[in-house]
């Protein structure tokens, strides 16, 4: 598909504002008069989501639905420079702005655009600063932090049975935008040749995403080796440079049918390998949501986090969730830790690997 020219603009963020907390912010559109003011021939809308890979991919239905359903809209996106490749291929975005260094300079650059409305899908102290300085109507999604705290602290689930994508989409309902039920988007930047990326023995394979930002969201290496030993089909391990050593240990312990791709590919290449796989076995991480965008069969493994937080694979035909139910300690965090705070790590050590092997196949 031929993509329109995209303008990429450098913006900046203040070091003083990097330690960000969440603040409850209400939709600034409080009257029909304000809504009417936005109903002009061509709206200019800024979407904000700073990070990370998976969270940004989860905003893509908002991007697509606004662009396709609001006539003549000019759509901008503010994020961090590290996530350029996640968005630069997206044909629904007209301009990308990057956050870097000085937050006041960010605002100065954004003021030049004279936006009609801001859609805040990150919702923290930095976005509050940006919105107040820009002085434009804004809508912000509800992070449900106290409901998550209740589940983590007291194991009381008062969270709505609603995916985060549907909560994101509520921020643009005032424009008449509705969920088109087309799922997530991910647009590859380049064309890739599978034969050049993988050996002949691994042209048909299961993708196994071994990484995750926090250790309590990952199966231990010995359990990943055990899982790969159960799988008799070719397996391609995917992860970043930080996962390379773990990938080498898994491949060495599991056998020649496992190819270690950790740290060998850029994100665009890893996304391509997810797209070309027979199915994806993954932790709760960014490539899981990229797999959902490609409508791959997904086998997601959950440790200290739970699908009830609303970030499970979105709108895929085949989604298998593996978790250890009934643990009194789970969820122990809405994000994760570098080691199990209780020492036993039962949420991962008791995952049924045989069930994964039985259901995951090329």
mmCIF file of C-alpha atoms in Angstrom:
data_model
loop_
_atom_site.group_PDB
_atom_site.id
_atom_site.type_symbol
_atom_site.label_atom_id
_atom_site.label_comp_id
_atom_site.label_asym_id
_atom_site.label_seq_id
_atom_site.Cartn_x
_atom_site.Cartn_y
_atom_site.Cartn_z
ATOM 1 C CA UNK A 1 0.000 0.000 0.000
ATOM 2 C CA UNK A 2 1.281 3.420 -0.931
ATOM 3 C CA UNK A 3 1.535 5.598 2.168
ATOM 4 C CA UNK A 4 1.069 9.388 2.285
ATOM 5 C CA UNK A 5 3.963 11.658 3.136
ATOM 6 C CA UNK A 6 4.378 11.863 6.896
ATOM 7 C CA UNK A 7 5.951 14.842 8.636
ATOM 8 C CA UNK A 8 7.980 13.998 11.724
ATOM 9 C CA UNK A 9 8.647 16.817 14.174
ATOM 10 C CA UNK A 10 11.029 16.839 17.133
ATOM 11 C CA UNK A 11 9.546 18.039 20.431
ATOM 12 C CA UNK A 12 10.953 18.055 23.940
ATOM 13 C CA UNK A 13 10.116 17.106 27.537
ATOM 14 C CA UNK A 14 11.429 18.547 30.795
ATOM 15 C CA UNK A 15 13.700 16.345 32.977
ATOM 16 C CA UNK A 16 11.871 17.791 35.977
ATOM 17 C CA UNK A 17 8.663 16.173 34.792
ATOM 18 C CA UNK A 18 9.969 12.686 34.057
ATOM 19 C CA UNK A 19 8.808 11.226 37.347
ATOM 20 C CA UNK A 20 5.141 11.241 36.472
ATOM 21 C CA UNK A 21 2.118 10.261 38.493
ATOM 22 C CA UNK A 22 -1.452 9.949 37.330
ATOM 23 C CA UNK A 23 -3.933 12.716 38.003
ATOM 24 C CA UNK A 24 -7.704 12.440 37.619
ATOM 25 C CA UNK A 25 -8.577 14.641 34.661
ATOM 26 C CA UNK A 26 -12.093 15.053 33.335
ATOM 27 C CA UNK A 27 -13.131 15.646 29.761
ATOM 28 C CA UNK A 28 -12.836 19.398 29.191
ATOM 29 C CA UNK A 29 -15.762 19.373 26.755
ATOM 30 C CA UNK A 30 -18.464 20.373 29.211
ATOM 31 C CA UNK A 31 -21.065 21.945 26.912
ATOM 32 C CA UNK A 32 -22.782 21.594 23.569
ATOM 33 C CA UNK A 33 -21.340 25.002 22.693
ATOM 34 C CA UNK A 34 -17.772 23.668 22.964
ATOM 35 C CA UNK A 35 -18.732 20.645 20.904
ATOM 36 C CA UNK A 36 -20.286 22.880 18.261
ATOM 37 C CA UNK A 37 -17.076 24.911 18.108
ATOM 38 C CA UNK A 38 -15.232 21.771 17.029
ATOM 39 C CA UNK A 39 -17.696 20.952 14.265
ATOM 40 C CA UNK A 40 -15.942 22.857 11.501
ATOM 41 C CA UNK A 41 -14.757 21.885 8.046
ATOM 42 C CA UNK A 42 -11.353 20.587 9.112
ATOM 43 C CA UNK A 43 -10.424 19.638 12.644
ATOM 44 C CA UNK A 44 -6.849 19.333 13.837
ATOM 45 C CA UNK A 45 -6.568 16.749 16.615
ATOM 46 C CA UNK A 46 -3.560 15.747 18.739
ATOM 47 C CA UNK A 47 -3.406 12.256 20.266
ATOM 48 C CA UNK A 48 -0.936 11.750 23.123
ATOM 49 C CA UNK A 49 0.583 8.440 24.161
ATOM 50 C CA UNK A 50 4.255 8.497 25.143
ATOM 51 C CA UNK A 51 4.958 4.769 25.540
ATOM 52 C CA UNK A 52 5.329 1.837 25.272
ATOM 53 C CA UNK A 53 5.152 -0.496 22.244
ATOM 54 C CA UNK A 54 2.049 -2.411 23.302
ATOM 55 C CA UNK A 55 0.261 0.602 24.747
ATOM 56 C CA UNK A 56 0.796 2.555 21.535
ATOM 57 C CA UNK A 57 -0.444 -0.337 19.377
ATOM 58 C CA UNK A 58 -3.556 -0.419 21.575
ATOM 59 C CA UNK A 59 -4.296 3.199 20.572
ATOM 60 C CA UNK A 60 -4.418 2.376 16.847
ATOM 61 C CA UNK A 61 -8.209 1.826 16.721
ATOM 62 C CA UNK A 62 -8.649 5.406 17.977
ATOM 63 C CA UNK A 63 -6.303 6.680 15.265
ATOM 64 C CA UNK A 64 -8.063 4.753 12.491
ATOM 65 C CA UNK A 65 -11.617 5.429 13.619
ATOM 66 C CA UNK A 66 -11.058 9.173 14.005
ATOM 67 C CA UNK A 67 -9.341 9.445 10.622
ATOM 68 C CA UNK A 68 -11.953 7.395 8.790
ATOM 69 C CA UNK A 69 -15.060 8.727 10.529
ATOM 70 C CA UNK A 70 -14.315 12.454 10.970
ATOM 71 C CA UNK A 71 -14.364 14.166 7.594
ATOM 72 C CA UNK A 72 -11.215 16.120 6.752
ATOM 73 C CA UNK A 73 -9.574 15.654 10.155
ATOM 74 C CA UNK A 74 -5.840 16.355 10.422
ATOM 75 C CA UNK A 75 -4.430 13.885 12.940
ATOM 76 C CA UNK A 76 -1.217 14.398 14.912
ATOM 77 C CA UNK A 77 0.418 12.074 17.477
ATOM 78 C CA UNK A 78 2.823 12.894 20.316
ATOM 79 C CA UNK A 79 5.058 10.095 21.576
ATOM 80 C CA UNK A 80 8.658 9.317 22.512
ATOM 81 C CA UNK A 81 11.350 9.100 19.851
ATOM 82 C CA UNK A 82 12.104 5.485 20.830
ATOM 83 C CA UNK A 83 8.720 4.402 19.470
ATOM 84 C CA UNK A 84 8.934 6.045 16.053
ATOM 85 C CA UNK A 85 8.913 2.697 14.231
ATOM 86 C CA UNK A 86 5.639 1.719 15.898
ATOM 87 C CA UNK A 87 3.829 4.650 14.257
ATOM 88 C CA UNK A 88 5.847 5.848 11.255
ATOM 89 C CA UNK A 89 4.166 3.400 8.869
ATOM 90 C CA UNK A 90 0.647 4.312 9.984
ATOM 91 C CA UNK A 91 -1.145 5.987 7.040
ATOM 92 C CA UNK A 92 -3.833 7.487 9.301
ATOM 93 C CA UNK A 93 -1.391 9.844 11.056
ATOM 94 C CA UNK A 94 -0.528 13.131 9.343
ATOM 95 C CA UNK A 95 2.267 14.294 11.655
ATOM 96 C CA UNK A 96 4.259 12.683 14.470
ATOM 97 C CA UNK A 97 5.767 14.821 17.241
ATOM 98 C CA UNK A 98 8.462 13.426 19.528
ATOM 99 C CA UNK A 99 8.999 14.126 23.208
ATOM 100 C CA UNK A 100 12.565 15.001 24.181
ATOM 101 C CA UNK A 101 14.408 17.005 26.844
ATOM 102 C CA UNK A 102 12.427 20.214 27.463
ATOM 103 C CA UNK A 103 8.704 20.039 28.161
ATOM 104 C CA UNK A 104 8.298 23.804 27.679
ATOM 105 C CA UNK A 105 9.863 23.511 24.227
ATOM 106 C CA UNK A 106 7.452 20.678 23.467
ATOM 107 C CA UNK A 107 4.567 22.992 24.252
ATOM 108 C CA UNK A 108 6.077 25.805 22.171
ATOM 109 C CA UNK A 109 6.311 23.539 19.141
ATOM 110 C CA UNK A 110 2.803 22.175 19.620
ATOM 111 C CA UNK A 111 1.310 25.670 20.005
ATOM 112 C CA UNK A 112 2.382 26.405 16.449
ATOM 113 C CA UNK A 113 -0.074 23.743 15.269
ATOM 114 C CA UNK A 114 -3.129 25.432 16.845
ATOM 115 C CA UNK A 115 -4.961 22.187 17.604
ATOM 116 C CA UNK A 116 -8.735 22.103 17.976
ATOM 117 C CA UNK A 117 -8.727 19.215 20.431
ATOM 118 C CA UNK A 118 -6.373 16.995 22.430
ATOM 119 C CA UNK A 119 -7.014 13.301 23.056
ATOM 120 C CA UNK A 120 -4.919 12.236 26.043
ATOM 121 C CA UNK A 121 -4.418 8.471 26.081
ATOM 122 C CA UNK A 122 -1.501 8.577 28.525
ATOM 123 C CA UNK A 123 -3.042 10.707 31.266
ATOM 124 C CA UNK A 124 -0.288 11.671 33.667
ATOM 125 C CA UNK A 125 1.299 14.800 35.114
ATOM 126 C CA UNK A 126 3.251 15.592 31.939
ATOM 127 C CA UNK A 127 0.178 15.395 29.737
ATOM 128 C CA UNK A 128 -1.688 17.547 32.256
ATOM 129 C CA UNK A 129 1.042 20.182 31.897
ATOM 130 C CA UNK A 130 0.894 20.002 28.094
ATOM 131 C CA UNK A 131 -2.898 20.297 28.018
ATOM 132 C CA UNK A 132 -2.991 23.246 30.397
ATOM 133 C CA UNK A 133 -0.266 25.103 28.526
ATOM 134 C CA UNK A 134 -1.915 24.522 25.152
ATOM 135 C CA UNK A 135 -5.258 25.665 26.549
ATOM 136 C CA UNK A 136 -7.312 23.606 24.137
ATOM 137 C CA UNK A 137 -10.355 21.367 24.761
ATOM 138 C CA UNK A 138 -9.155 17.939 25.844
ATOM 139 C CA UNK A 139 -10.516 14.511 26.656
ATOM 140 C CA UNK A 140 -8.624 11.939 28.734
ATOM 141 C CA UNK A 141 -9.173 8.248 29.245
ATOM 142 C CA UNK A 142 -9.875 6.820 32.681
ATOM 143 C CA UNK A 143 -6.912 4.769 33.911
ATOM 144 C CA UNK A 144 -9.039 3.116 36.629
ATOM 145 C CA UNK A 145 -6.102 3.309 39.039
ATOM 146 C CA UNK A 146 -8.122 2.936 42.237
ATOM 147 C CA UNK A 147 -9.970 -0.091 40.818
ATOM 148 C CA UNK A 148 -6.633 -1.686 39.907
ATOM 149 C CA UNK A 149 -5.334 -0.859 43.384
ATOM 150 C CA UNK A 150 -8.335 -2.636 44.913
ATOM 151 C CA UNK A 151 -7.613 -5.749 42.876
ATOM 152 C CA UNK A 152 -3.880 -5.731 43.662
ATOM 153 C CA UNK A 153 -4.200 -4.825 47.347
ATOM 154 C CA UNK A 154 -7.395 -6.603 48.422
ATOM 155 C CA UNK A 155 -8.113 -8.982 45.509
ATOM 156 C CA UNK A 156 -11.476 -7.274 45.040
ATOM 157 C CA UNK A 157 -12.314 -6.998 41.380
ATOM 158 C CA UNK A 158 -14.399 -3.876 40.760
ATOM 159 C CA UNK A 159 -12.959 -3.307 37.307
ATOM 160 C CA UNK A 160 -15.413 -3.075 34.412
ATOM 161 C CA UNK A 161 -15.390 -6.000 31.994
ATOM 162 C CA UNK A 162 -14.077 -3.725 29.290
ATOM 163 C CA UNK A 163 -10.939 -3.765 27.199
ATOM 164 C CA UNK A 164 -8.631 -0.753 27.388
ATOM 165 C CA UNK A 165 -9.230 -0.139 23.656
ATOM 166 C CA UNK A 166 -12.915 0.469 24.355
ATOM 167 C CA UNK A 167 -11.977 2.888 27.142
ATOM 168 C CA UNK A 168 -9.608 4.683 24.771
ATOM 169 C CA UNK A 169 -12.426 5.023 22.224
ATOM 170 C CA UNK A 170 -14.681 6.747 24.767
ATOM 171 C CA UNK A 171 -12.379 9.777 24.561
ATOM 172 C CA UNK A 172 -13.529 10.443 20.979
ATOM 173 C CA UNK A 173 -17.225 9.614 21.296
ATOM 174 C CA UNK A 174 -18.032 13.347 21.335
ATOM 175 C CA UNK A 175 -16.934 13.460 17.675
ATOM 176 C CA UNK A 176 -19.474 10.784 16.802
ATOM 177 C CA UNK A 177 -16.702 8.187 16.483
ATOM 178 C CA UNK A 178 -17.693 4.577 17.068
ATOM 179 C CA UNK A 179 -15.727 1.365 17.283
ATOM 180 C CA UNK A 180 -15.494 -0.111 13.785
ATOM 181 C CA UNK A 181 -14.605 -3.507 15.307
ATOM 182 C CA UNK A 182 -11.641 -3.881 12.949
ATOM 183 C CA UNK A 183 -9.205 -4.531 15.803
ATOM 184 C CA UNK A 184 -5.659 -3.253 16.136
ATOM 185 C CA UNK A 185 -3.356 -1.945 13.389
ATOM 186 C CA UNK A 186 0.325 -2.465 12.780
ATOM 187 C CA UNK A 187 1.944 -1.265 9.568
ATOM 188 C CA UNK A 188 5.331 -2.645 8.591
ATOM 189 C CA UNK A 189 7.791 0.003 7.407
ATOM 190 C CA UNK A 190 9.775 -2.208 5.015
ATOM 191 C CA UNK A 191 9.352 -5.324 2.918
ATOM 192 C CA UNK A 192 11.249 -8.270 4.366
ATOM 193 C CA UNK A 193 12.415 -11.603 2.969
ATOM 194 C CA UNK A 194 11.766 -14.516 5.315
ATOM 195 C CA UNK A 195 14.486 -16.527 3.588
ATOM 196 C CA UNK A 196 17.058 -13.899 4.482
ATOM 197 C CA UNK A 197 15.991 -13.593 8.109
ATOM 198 C CA UNK A 198 15.641 -17.266 9.050
ATOM 199 C CA UNK A 199 17.431 -20.487 8.062
ATOM 200 C CA UNK A 200 15.732 -22.980 5.678
ATOM 201 C CA UNK A 201 14.810 -25.162 8.647
ATOM 202 C CA UNK A 202 12.636 -22.398 10.104
ATOM 203 C CA UNK A 203 10.477 -21.158 7.239
ATOM 204 C CA UNK A 204 7.411 -22.553 9.030
ATOM 205 C CA UNK A 205 7.572 -22.004 12.755
ATOM 206 C CA UNK A 206 6.033 -21.083 16.075
ATOM 207 C CA UNK A 207 7.080 -17.645 17.352
ATOM 208 C CA UNK A 208 7.935 -17.641 21.058
ATOM 209 C CA UNK A 209 8.255 -14.175 22.597
ATOM 210 C CA UNK A 210 10.562 -14.669 25.567
ATOM 211 C CA UNK A 211 10.853 -11.080 26.738
ATOM 212 C CA UNK A 212 8.830 -8.764 28.941
ATOM 213 C CA UNK A 213 9.870 -5.607 30.753
ATOM 214 C CA UNK A 214 9.522 -7.137 34.226
ATOM 215 C CA UNK A 215 10.801 -10.548 35.309
ATOM 216 C CA UNK A 216 7.541 -11.471 37.047
ATOM 217 C CA UNK A 217 5.806 -11.289 33.647
ATOM 218 C CA UNK A 218 8.211 -13.853 32.125
ATOM 219 C CA UNK A 219 8.550 -17.605 32.416
ATOM 220 C CA UNK A 220 11.930 -18.500 33.971
ATOM 221 C CA UNK A 221 14.572 -19.754 31.542
ATOM 222 C CA UNK A 222 14.316 -23.341 32.780
ATOM 223 C CA UNK A 223 10.566 -23.346 32.172
ATOM 224 C CA UNK A 224 11.029 -21.896 28.680
ATOM 225 C CA UNK A 225 13.541 -24.662 27.956
ATOM 226 C CA UNK A 226 11.010 -27.205 29.173
ATOM 227 C CA UNK A 227 8.303 -25.709 26.965
ATOM 228 C CA UNK A 228 10.562 -25.763 23.893
ATOM 229 C CA UNK A 229 11.501 -29.380 24.591
ATOM 230 C CA UNK A 230 7.813 -30.289 24.534
ATOM 231 C CA UNK A 231 7.272 -28.535 21.199
ATOM 232 C CA UNK A 232 8.468 -30.679 18.303
ATOM 233 C CA UNK A 233 8.018 -28.071 15.579
ATOM 234 C CA UNK A 234 10.501 -25.314 14.654
ATOM 235 C CA UNK A 235 10.496 -22.468 17.175
ATOM 236 C CA UNK A 236 11.809 -18.932 16.656
ATOM 237 C CA UNK A 237 12.621 -17.021 19.839
ATOM 238 C CA UNK A 238 11.866 -13.295 19.689
ATOM 239 C CA UNK A 239 13.054 -10.598 22.052
ATOM 240 C CA UNK A 240 15.281 -7.550 22.310
ATOM 241 C CA UNK A 241 19.032 -7.283 22.936
ATOM 242 C CA UNK A 242 18.337 -7.612 26.665
ATOM 243 C CA UNK A 243 16.918 -11.089 25.969
ATOM 244 C CA UNK A 244 19.832 -12.347 23.851
ATOM 245 C CA UNK A 245 21.630 -14.227 26.637
ATOM 246 C CA UNK A 246 18.414 -15.834 27.838
ATOM 247 C CA UNK A 247 17.627 -16.807 24.261
ATOM 248 C CA UNK A 248 21.022 -18.491 23.877
ATOM 249 C CA UNK A 249 20.444 -20.490 27.042
ATOM 250 C CA UNK A 250 16.985 -21.576 25.881
ATOM 251 C CA UNK A 251 18.178 -22.601 22.396
ATOM 252 C CA UNK A 252 21.170 -24.473 23.807
ATOM 253 C CA UNK A 253 19.031 -26.318 26.338
ATOM 254 C CA UNK A 254 16.094 -27.134 24.066
ATOM 255 C CA UNK A 255 17.675 -28.383 20.839
ATOM 256 C CA UNK A 256 18.341 -27.530 17.211
ATOM 257 C CA UNK A 257 14.676 -26.964 16.400
ATOM 258 C CA UNK A 258 14.883 -23.684 18.376
ATOM 259 C CA UNK A 259 16.355 -20.647 16.607
ATOM 260 C CA UNK A 260 17.403 -17.741 18.818
ATOM 261 C CA UNK A 261 16.320 -14.486 17.198
ATOM 262 C CA UNK A 262 16.595 -12.414 20.375
ATOM 263 C CA UNK A 263 18.569 -9.238 19.742
ATOM 264 C CA UNK A 264 19.115 -10.084 16.064
ATOM 265 C CA UNK A 265 16.203 -8.158 14.593
ATOM 266 C CA UNK A 266 14.850 -4.629 14.666
ATOM 267 C CA UNK A 267 11.256 -4.159 15.792
ATOM 268 C CA UNK A 268 9.961 -3.991 12.218
ATOM 269 C CA UNK A 269 11.654 -7.317 11.426
ATOM 270 C CA UNK A 270 10.372 -8.942 14.618
ATOM 271 C CA UNK A 271 6.864 -7.750 13.755
ATOM 272 C CA UNK A 272 7.260 -9.304 10.295
ATOM 273 C CA UNK A 273 8.338 -12.601 11.874
ATOM 274 C CA UNK A 274 5.279 -12.489 14.131
ATOM 275 C CA UNK A 275 3.116 -11.920 11.051
ATOM 276 C CA UNK A 276 4.666 -14.859 9.171
ATOM 277 C CA UNK A 277 4.499 -17.323 12.086
ATOM 278 C CA UNK A 278 2.000 -20.153 12.413
ATOM 279 C CA UNK A 279 1.083 -18.956 15.893
ATOM 280 C CA UNK A 280 2.558 -16.868 18.690
ATOM 281 C CA UNK A 281 3.341 -17.931 22.245
ATOM 282 C CA UNK A 282 3.933 -14.796 24.281
ATOM 283 C CA UNK A 283 4.005 -13.141 27.643
ATOM 284 C CA UNK A 284 1.981 -9.996 28.406
ATOM 285 C CA UNK A 285 4.125 -7.692 26.276
ATOM 286 C CA UNK A 286 4.240 -5.501 23.167
ATOM 287 C CA UNK A 287 4.657 -8.237 20.546
ATOM 288 C CA UNK A 288 1.481 -9.850 21.899
ATOM 289 C CA UNK A 289 -0.488 -6.800 20.751
ATOM 290 C CA UNK A 290 1.355 -6.707 17.420
ATOM 291 C CA UNK A 291 0.343 -10.360 16.980
ATOM 292 C CA UNK A 292 -3.256 -9.335 17.680
ATOM 293 C CA UNK A 293 -2.988 -6.646 14.995
ATOM 294 C CA UNK A 294 -1.991 -9.359 12.519
ATOM 295 C CA UNK A 295 -4.857 -11.602 13.737
ATOM 296 C CA UNK A 296 -2.475 -14.414 14.636
ATOM 297 C CA UNK A 297 -3.479 -17.300 16.912
ATOM 298 C CA UNK A 298 -2.139 -16.135 20.283
ATOM 299 C CA UNK A 299 -1.179 -18.202 23.317
ATOM 300 C CA UNK A 300 -0.600 -15.651 26.077
ATOM 301 C CA UNK A 301 1.055 -16.562 29.378
ATOM 302 C CA UNK A 302 0.192 -14.445 32.430
ATOM 303 C CA UNK A 303 2.231 -14.189 35.620
ATOM 304 C CA UNK A 304 1.812 -11.415 38.176
ATOM 305 C CA UNK A 305 -0.564 -9.417 35.935
ATOM 306 C CA UNK A 306 -4.062 -10.559 34.994
ATOM 307 C CA UNK A 307 -6.260 -10.228 31.879
ATOM 308 C CA UNK A 308 -8.862 -8.483 34.052
ATOM 309 C CA UNK A 309 -6.736 -5.319 33.824
ATOM 310 C CA UNK A 310 -8.168 -5.068 30.304
ATOM 311 C CA UNK A 311 -5.067 -5.559 28.151
ATOM 312 C CA UNK A 312 -5.560 -9.091 26.852
ATOM 313 C CA UNK A 313 -5.293 -9.794 23.071
ATOM 314 C CA UNK A 314 -7.892 -7.645 21.362
ATOM 315 C CA UNK A 315 -10.334 -8.943 18.755
ATOM 316 C CA UNK A 316 -8.528 -12.071 17.560
ATOM 317 C CA UNK A 317 -10.287 -15.265 16.492
ATOM 318 C CA UNK A 318 -7.941 -17.581 18.390
ATOM 319 C CA UNK A 319 -6.777 -16.409 21.801
ATOM 320 C CA UNK A 320 -5.672 -18.886 24.479
ATOM 321 C CA UNK A 321 -4.895 -17.551 27.939
ATOM 322 C CA UNK A 322 -2.702 -19.510 30.350
ATOM 323 C CA UNK A 323 -2.657 -18.485 33.991
ATOM 324 C CA UNK A 324 -2.670 -20.047 37.444
ATOM 325 C CA UNK A 325 -6.072 -19.381 38.968
ATOM 326 C CA UNK A 326 -6.727 -19.281 42.698
ATOM 327 C CA UNK A 327 -3.401 -17.855 43.893
ATOM 328 C CA UNK A 328 -4.050 -15.558 46.862
ATOM 329 C CA UNK A 329 -1.039 -13.406 45.937
ATOM 330 C CA UNK A 330 -2.094 -12.685 42.361
ATOM 331 C CA UNK A 331 -2.101 -10.038 40.993
ATOM 332 C CA UNK A 332 0.719 -8.687 43.130
ATOM 333 C CA UNK A 333 1.254 -5.649 40.902
ATOM 334 C CA UNK A 334 -0.411 -3.909 37.972
ATOM 335 C CA UNK A 335 3.014 -3.643 36.311
ATOM 336 C CA UNK A 336 5.553 -6.156 37.641
ATOM 337 C CA UNK A 337 8.718 -6.751 39.665
ATOM 338 C CA UNK A 338 12.249 -7.914 38.974
ATOM 339 C CA UNK A 339 11.627 -10.932 41.207
ATOM 340 C CA UNK A 340 8.684 -12.554 42.941
ATOM 341 C CA UNK A 341 8.002 -10.571 46.141
ATOM 342 C CA UNK A 342 6.945 -13.795 47.896
ATOM 343 C CA UNK A 343 9.828 -15.987 46.714
ATOM 344 C CA UNK A 344 7.819 -18.886 45.248
ATOM 345 C CA UNK A 345 6.869 -17.436 41.822
ATOM 346 C CA UNK A 346 3.959 -19.858 41.606
ATOM 347 C CA UNK A 347 2.168 -17.728 39.017
ATOM 348 C CA UNK A 348 4.782 -18.798 36.463
ATOM 349 C CA UNK A 349 6.259 -21.943 37.968
ATOM 350 C CA UNK A 350 2.846 -23.648 37.941
ATOM 351 C CA UNK A 351 1.827 -22.719 34.393
ATOM 352 C CA UNK A 352 0.606 -25.808 32.519
ATOM 353 C CA UNK A 353 3.216 -26.127 29.769
ATOM 354 C CA UNK A 354 1.685 -29.332 28.424
ATOM 355 C CA UNK A 355 -1.542 -27.459 27.683
ATOM 356 C CA UNK A 356 0.383 -24.850 25.700
ATOM 357 C CA UNK A 357 2.173 -27.543 23.709
ATOM 358 C CA UNK A 358 -1.097 -29.321 23.017
ATOM 359 C CA UNK A 359 -2.816 -26.252 21.581
ATOM 360 C CA UNK A 360 0.032 -24.357 19.902
ATOM 361 C CA UNK A 361 0.998 -25.571 16.443
ATOM 362 C CA UNK A 362 2.067 -24.309 13.019
#
